[in-house]
PDB file of C-alpha atoms in Angstrom:
ATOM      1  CA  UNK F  98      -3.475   0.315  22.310  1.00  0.00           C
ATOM      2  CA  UNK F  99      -6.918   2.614  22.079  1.00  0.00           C
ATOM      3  CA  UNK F 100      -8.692   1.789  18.385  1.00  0.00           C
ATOM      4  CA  UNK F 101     -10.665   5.053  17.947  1.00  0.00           C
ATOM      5  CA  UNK F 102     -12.804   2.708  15.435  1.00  0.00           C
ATOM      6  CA  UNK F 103     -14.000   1.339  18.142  1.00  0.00           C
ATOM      7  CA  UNK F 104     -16.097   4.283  19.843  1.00  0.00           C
ATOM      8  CA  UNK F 105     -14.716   6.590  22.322  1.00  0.00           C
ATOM      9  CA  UNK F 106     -11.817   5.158  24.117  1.00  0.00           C
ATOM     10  CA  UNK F 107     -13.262   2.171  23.544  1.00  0.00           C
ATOM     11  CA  UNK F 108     -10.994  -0.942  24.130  1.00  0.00           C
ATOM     12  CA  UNK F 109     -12.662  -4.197  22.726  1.00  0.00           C
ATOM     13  CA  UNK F 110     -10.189  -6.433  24.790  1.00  0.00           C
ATOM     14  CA  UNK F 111     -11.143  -5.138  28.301  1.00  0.00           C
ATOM     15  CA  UNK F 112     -15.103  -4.537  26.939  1.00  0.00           C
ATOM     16  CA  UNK F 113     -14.590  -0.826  28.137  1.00  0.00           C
ATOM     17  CA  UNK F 114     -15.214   2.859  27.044  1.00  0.00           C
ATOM     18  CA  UNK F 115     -13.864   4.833  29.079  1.00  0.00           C
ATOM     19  CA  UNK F 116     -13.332   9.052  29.455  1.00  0.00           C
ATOM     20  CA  UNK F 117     -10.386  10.480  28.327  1.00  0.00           C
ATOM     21  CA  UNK F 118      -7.373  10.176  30.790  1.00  0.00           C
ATOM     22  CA  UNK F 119      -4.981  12.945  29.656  1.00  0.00           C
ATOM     23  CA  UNK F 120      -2.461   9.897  28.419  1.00  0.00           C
ATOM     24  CA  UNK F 121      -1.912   9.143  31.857  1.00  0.00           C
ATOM     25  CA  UNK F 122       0.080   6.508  30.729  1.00  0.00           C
ATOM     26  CA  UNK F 123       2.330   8.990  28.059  1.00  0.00           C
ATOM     27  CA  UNK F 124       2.700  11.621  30.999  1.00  0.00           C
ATOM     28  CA  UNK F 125       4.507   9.301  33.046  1.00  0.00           C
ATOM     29  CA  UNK F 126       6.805   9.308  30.606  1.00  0.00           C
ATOM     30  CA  UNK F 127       7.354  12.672  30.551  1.00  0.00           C
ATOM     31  CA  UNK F 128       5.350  12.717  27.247  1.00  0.00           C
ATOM     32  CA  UNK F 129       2.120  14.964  26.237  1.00  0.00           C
ATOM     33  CA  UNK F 130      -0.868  13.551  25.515  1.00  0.00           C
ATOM     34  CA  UNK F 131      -1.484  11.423  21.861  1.00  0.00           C
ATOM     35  CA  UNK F 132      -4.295  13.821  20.808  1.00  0.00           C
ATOM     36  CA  UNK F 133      -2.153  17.176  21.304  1.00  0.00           C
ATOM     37  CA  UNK F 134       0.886  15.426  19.225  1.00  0.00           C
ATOM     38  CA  UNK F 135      -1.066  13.981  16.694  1.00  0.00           C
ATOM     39  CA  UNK F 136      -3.047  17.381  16.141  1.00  0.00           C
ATOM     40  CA  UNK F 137      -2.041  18.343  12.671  1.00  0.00           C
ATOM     41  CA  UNK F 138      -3.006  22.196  12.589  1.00  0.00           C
ATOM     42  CA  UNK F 139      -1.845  22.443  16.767  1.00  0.00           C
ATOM     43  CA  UNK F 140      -5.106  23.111  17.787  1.00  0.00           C
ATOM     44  CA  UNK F 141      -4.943  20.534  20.706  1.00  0.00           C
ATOM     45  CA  UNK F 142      -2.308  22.267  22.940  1.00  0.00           C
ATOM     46  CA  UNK F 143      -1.056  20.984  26.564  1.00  0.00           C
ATOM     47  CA  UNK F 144       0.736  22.606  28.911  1.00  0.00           C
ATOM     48  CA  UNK F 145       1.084  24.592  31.628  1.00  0.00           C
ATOM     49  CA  UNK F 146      -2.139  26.597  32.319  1.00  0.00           C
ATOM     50  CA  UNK F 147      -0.511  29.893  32.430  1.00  0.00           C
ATOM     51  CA  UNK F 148       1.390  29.277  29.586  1.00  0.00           C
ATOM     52  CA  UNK F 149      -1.491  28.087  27.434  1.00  0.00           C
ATOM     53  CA  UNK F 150      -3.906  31.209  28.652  1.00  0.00           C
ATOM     54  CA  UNK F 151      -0.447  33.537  27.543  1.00  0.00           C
ATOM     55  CA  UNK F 152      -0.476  31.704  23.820  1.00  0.00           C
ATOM     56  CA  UNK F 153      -4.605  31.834  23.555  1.00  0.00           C
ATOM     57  CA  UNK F 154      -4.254  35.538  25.017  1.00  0.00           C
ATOM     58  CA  UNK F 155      -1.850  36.482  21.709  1.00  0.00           C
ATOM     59  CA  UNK F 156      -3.765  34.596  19.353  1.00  0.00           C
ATOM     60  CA  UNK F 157      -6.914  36.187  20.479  1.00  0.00           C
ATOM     61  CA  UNK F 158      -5.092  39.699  19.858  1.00  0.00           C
ATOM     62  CA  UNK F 159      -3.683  38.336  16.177  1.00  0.00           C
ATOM     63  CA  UNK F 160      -7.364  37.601  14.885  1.00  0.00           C
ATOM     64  CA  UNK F 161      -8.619  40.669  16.216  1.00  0.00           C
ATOM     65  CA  UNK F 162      -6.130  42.695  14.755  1.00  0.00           C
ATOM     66  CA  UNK F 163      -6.877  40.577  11.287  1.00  0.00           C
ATOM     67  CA  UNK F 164     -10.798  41.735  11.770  1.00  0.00           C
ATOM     68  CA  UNK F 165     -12.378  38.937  13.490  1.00  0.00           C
ATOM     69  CA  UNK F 166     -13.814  40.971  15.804  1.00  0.00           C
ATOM     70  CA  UNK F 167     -16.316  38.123  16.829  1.00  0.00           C
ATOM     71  CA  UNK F 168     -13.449  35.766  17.998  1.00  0.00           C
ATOM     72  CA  UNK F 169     -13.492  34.553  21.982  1.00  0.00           C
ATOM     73  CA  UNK F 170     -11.575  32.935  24.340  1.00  0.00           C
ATOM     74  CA  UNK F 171     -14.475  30.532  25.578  1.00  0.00           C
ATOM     75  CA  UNK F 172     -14.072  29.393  29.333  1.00  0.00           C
ATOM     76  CA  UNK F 173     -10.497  31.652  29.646  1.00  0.00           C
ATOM     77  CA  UNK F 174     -12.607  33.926  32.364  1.00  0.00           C
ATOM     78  CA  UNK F 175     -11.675  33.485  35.619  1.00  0.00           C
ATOM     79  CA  UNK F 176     -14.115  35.845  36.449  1.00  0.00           C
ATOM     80  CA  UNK F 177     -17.254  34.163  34.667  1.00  0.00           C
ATOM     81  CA  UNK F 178     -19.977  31.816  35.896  1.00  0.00           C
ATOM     82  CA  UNK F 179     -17.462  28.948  36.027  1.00  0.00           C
ATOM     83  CA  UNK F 180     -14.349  31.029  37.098  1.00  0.00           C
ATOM     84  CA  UNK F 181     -12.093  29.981  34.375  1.00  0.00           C
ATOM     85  CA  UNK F 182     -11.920  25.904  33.433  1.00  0.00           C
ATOM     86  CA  UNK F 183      -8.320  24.162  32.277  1.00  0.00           C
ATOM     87  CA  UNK F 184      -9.668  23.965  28.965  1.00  0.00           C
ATOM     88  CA  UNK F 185     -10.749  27.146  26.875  1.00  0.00           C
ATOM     89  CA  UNK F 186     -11.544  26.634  23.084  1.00  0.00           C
ATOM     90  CA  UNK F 187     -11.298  29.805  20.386  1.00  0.00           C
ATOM     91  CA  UNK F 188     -14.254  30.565  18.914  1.00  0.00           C
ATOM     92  CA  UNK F 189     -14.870  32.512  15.781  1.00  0.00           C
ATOM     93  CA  UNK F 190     -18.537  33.123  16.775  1.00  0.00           C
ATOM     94  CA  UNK F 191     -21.328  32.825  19.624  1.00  0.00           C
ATOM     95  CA  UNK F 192     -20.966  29.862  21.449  1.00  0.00           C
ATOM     96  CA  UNK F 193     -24.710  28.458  20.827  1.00  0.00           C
ATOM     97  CA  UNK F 194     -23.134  28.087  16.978  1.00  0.00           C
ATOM     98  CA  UNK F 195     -20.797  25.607  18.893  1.00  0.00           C
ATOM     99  CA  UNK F 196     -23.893  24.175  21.076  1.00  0.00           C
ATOM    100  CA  UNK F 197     -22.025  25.742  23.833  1.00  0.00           C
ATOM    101  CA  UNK F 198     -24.151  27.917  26.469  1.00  0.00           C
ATOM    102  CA  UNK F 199     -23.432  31.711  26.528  1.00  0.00           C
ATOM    103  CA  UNK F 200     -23.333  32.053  30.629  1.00  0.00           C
ATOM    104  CA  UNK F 201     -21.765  28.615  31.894  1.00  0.00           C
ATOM    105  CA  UNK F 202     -22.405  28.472  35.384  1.00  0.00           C
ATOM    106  CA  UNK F 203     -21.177  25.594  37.868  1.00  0.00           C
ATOM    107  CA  UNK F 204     -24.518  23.413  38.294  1.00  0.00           C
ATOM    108  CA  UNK F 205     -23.413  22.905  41.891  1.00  0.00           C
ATOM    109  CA  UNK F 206     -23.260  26.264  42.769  1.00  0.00           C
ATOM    110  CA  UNK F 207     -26.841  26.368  44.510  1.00  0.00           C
ATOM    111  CA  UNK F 208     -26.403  23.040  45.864  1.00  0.00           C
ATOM    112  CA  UNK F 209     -25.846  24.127  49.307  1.00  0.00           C
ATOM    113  CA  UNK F 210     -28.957  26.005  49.607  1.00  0.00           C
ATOM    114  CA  UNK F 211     -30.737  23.653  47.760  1.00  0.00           C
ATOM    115  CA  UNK F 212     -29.295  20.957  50.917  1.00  0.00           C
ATOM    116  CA  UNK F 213     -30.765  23.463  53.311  1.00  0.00           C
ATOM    117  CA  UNK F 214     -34.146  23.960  51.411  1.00  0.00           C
ATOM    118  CA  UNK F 215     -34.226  20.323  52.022  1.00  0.00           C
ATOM    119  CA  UNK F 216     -33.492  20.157  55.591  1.00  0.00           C
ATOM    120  CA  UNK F 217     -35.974  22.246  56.228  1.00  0.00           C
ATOM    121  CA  UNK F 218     -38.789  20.614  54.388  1.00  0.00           C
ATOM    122  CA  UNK F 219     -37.473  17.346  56.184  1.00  0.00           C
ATOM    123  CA  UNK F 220     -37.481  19.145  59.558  1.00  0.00           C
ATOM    124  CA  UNK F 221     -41.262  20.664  58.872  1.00  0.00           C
ATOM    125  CA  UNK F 222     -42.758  17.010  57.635  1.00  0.00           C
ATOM    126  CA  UNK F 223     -40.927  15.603  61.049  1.00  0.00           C
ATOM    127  CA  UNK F 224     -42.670  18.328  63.140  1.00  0.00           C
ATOM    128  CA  UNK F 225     -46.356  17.720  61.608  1.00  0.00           C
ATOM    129  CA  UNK F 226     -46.086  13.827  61.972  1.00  0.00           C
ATOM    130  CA  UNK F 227     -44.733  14.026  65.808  1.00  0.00           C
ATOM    131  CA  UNK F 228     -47.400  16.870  66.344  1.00  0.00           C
ATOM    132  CA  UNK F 229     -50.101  14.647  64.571  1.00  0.00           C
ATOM    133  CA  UNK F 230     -48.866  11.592  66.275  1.00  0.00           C
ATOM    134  CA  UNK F 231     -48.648  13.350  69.800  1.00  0.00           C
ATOM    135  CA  UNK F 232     -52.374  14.844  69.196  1.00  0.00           C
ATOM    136  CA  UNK F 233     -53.790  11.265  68.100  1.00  0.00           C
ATOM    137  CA  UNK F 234     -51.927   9.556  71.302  1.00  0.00           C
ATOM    138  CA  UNK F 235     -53.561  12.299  72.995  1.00  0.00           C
ATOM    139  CA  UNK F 236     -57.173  11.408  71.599  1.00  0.00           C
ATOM    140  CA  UNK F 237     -56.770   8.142  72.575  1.00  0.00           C
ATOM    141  CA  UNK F 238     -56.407   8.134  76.661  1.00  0.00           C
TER     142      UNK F 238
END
């Protein structure tokens, strides 16, 4: 047993702190995770991700209809710089109130060109030091 006392997932016996694991453990059991049972106002919710985006969807619609008009789905686009994650949050304001960035983007999105920028610059410093090397050899006879 997890005592929250103890930091994040932090287990004293093992000496560990470890990332949450969904209740791996609990969803073997056909259980859902501690946090989304324990959750006294149900704002922890697990599921299927369909199902959840349905529920978040008609909640959305009930504050908005109730005059939040500043309330979001955060992370529910498929379409956005992310394209949709499998957890979205409801937010009753901008996300940088939350500390959250307005555009979330995938930071490995440029990582392929970024590999190529690199080859490239490896390539070019290869060339000049076999070109230098083959000019000094030459120098040399």
């Amino acid at each position: 047993m997890i005592d929250r006392r103890d930091g994040p997932a932090g287990d004293p016996a093992v000496g560990l702190a470890q990332k949450c694991t969904l209740c791996y453990d609990r969803l073997s059991g056909g259980m859902e995770p501690a946090c989304a049972k324990a959750c006294p106002t149900d704002s922890i919710q697990f599921g299927d991700l369909d199902e959840l985006r349905e529920r978040a969807d008609l909640r959305l619609a009930q504050l908005q209809d109730a005059g939040e008009s500043t309330a979001q789905l955060y992370g529910r686009d498929e379409g956005d710089g992310v394209g949709g994650t499998g957890a979205f949050f409801l937010l009753l304001d901008e996300p940088e109130v939350y500390g959250l960035p307005p555009d979330p983007v995938v930071t490995t999105r440029d990582l392929p060109g970024m590999w190529r920028q690199a080859a490239v610059a490896a390539a070019t410093l290869l060339g000049g030091a076999v070109v230098a090397f083959a000019g000094r050899r030459k120098g040399h006879r």
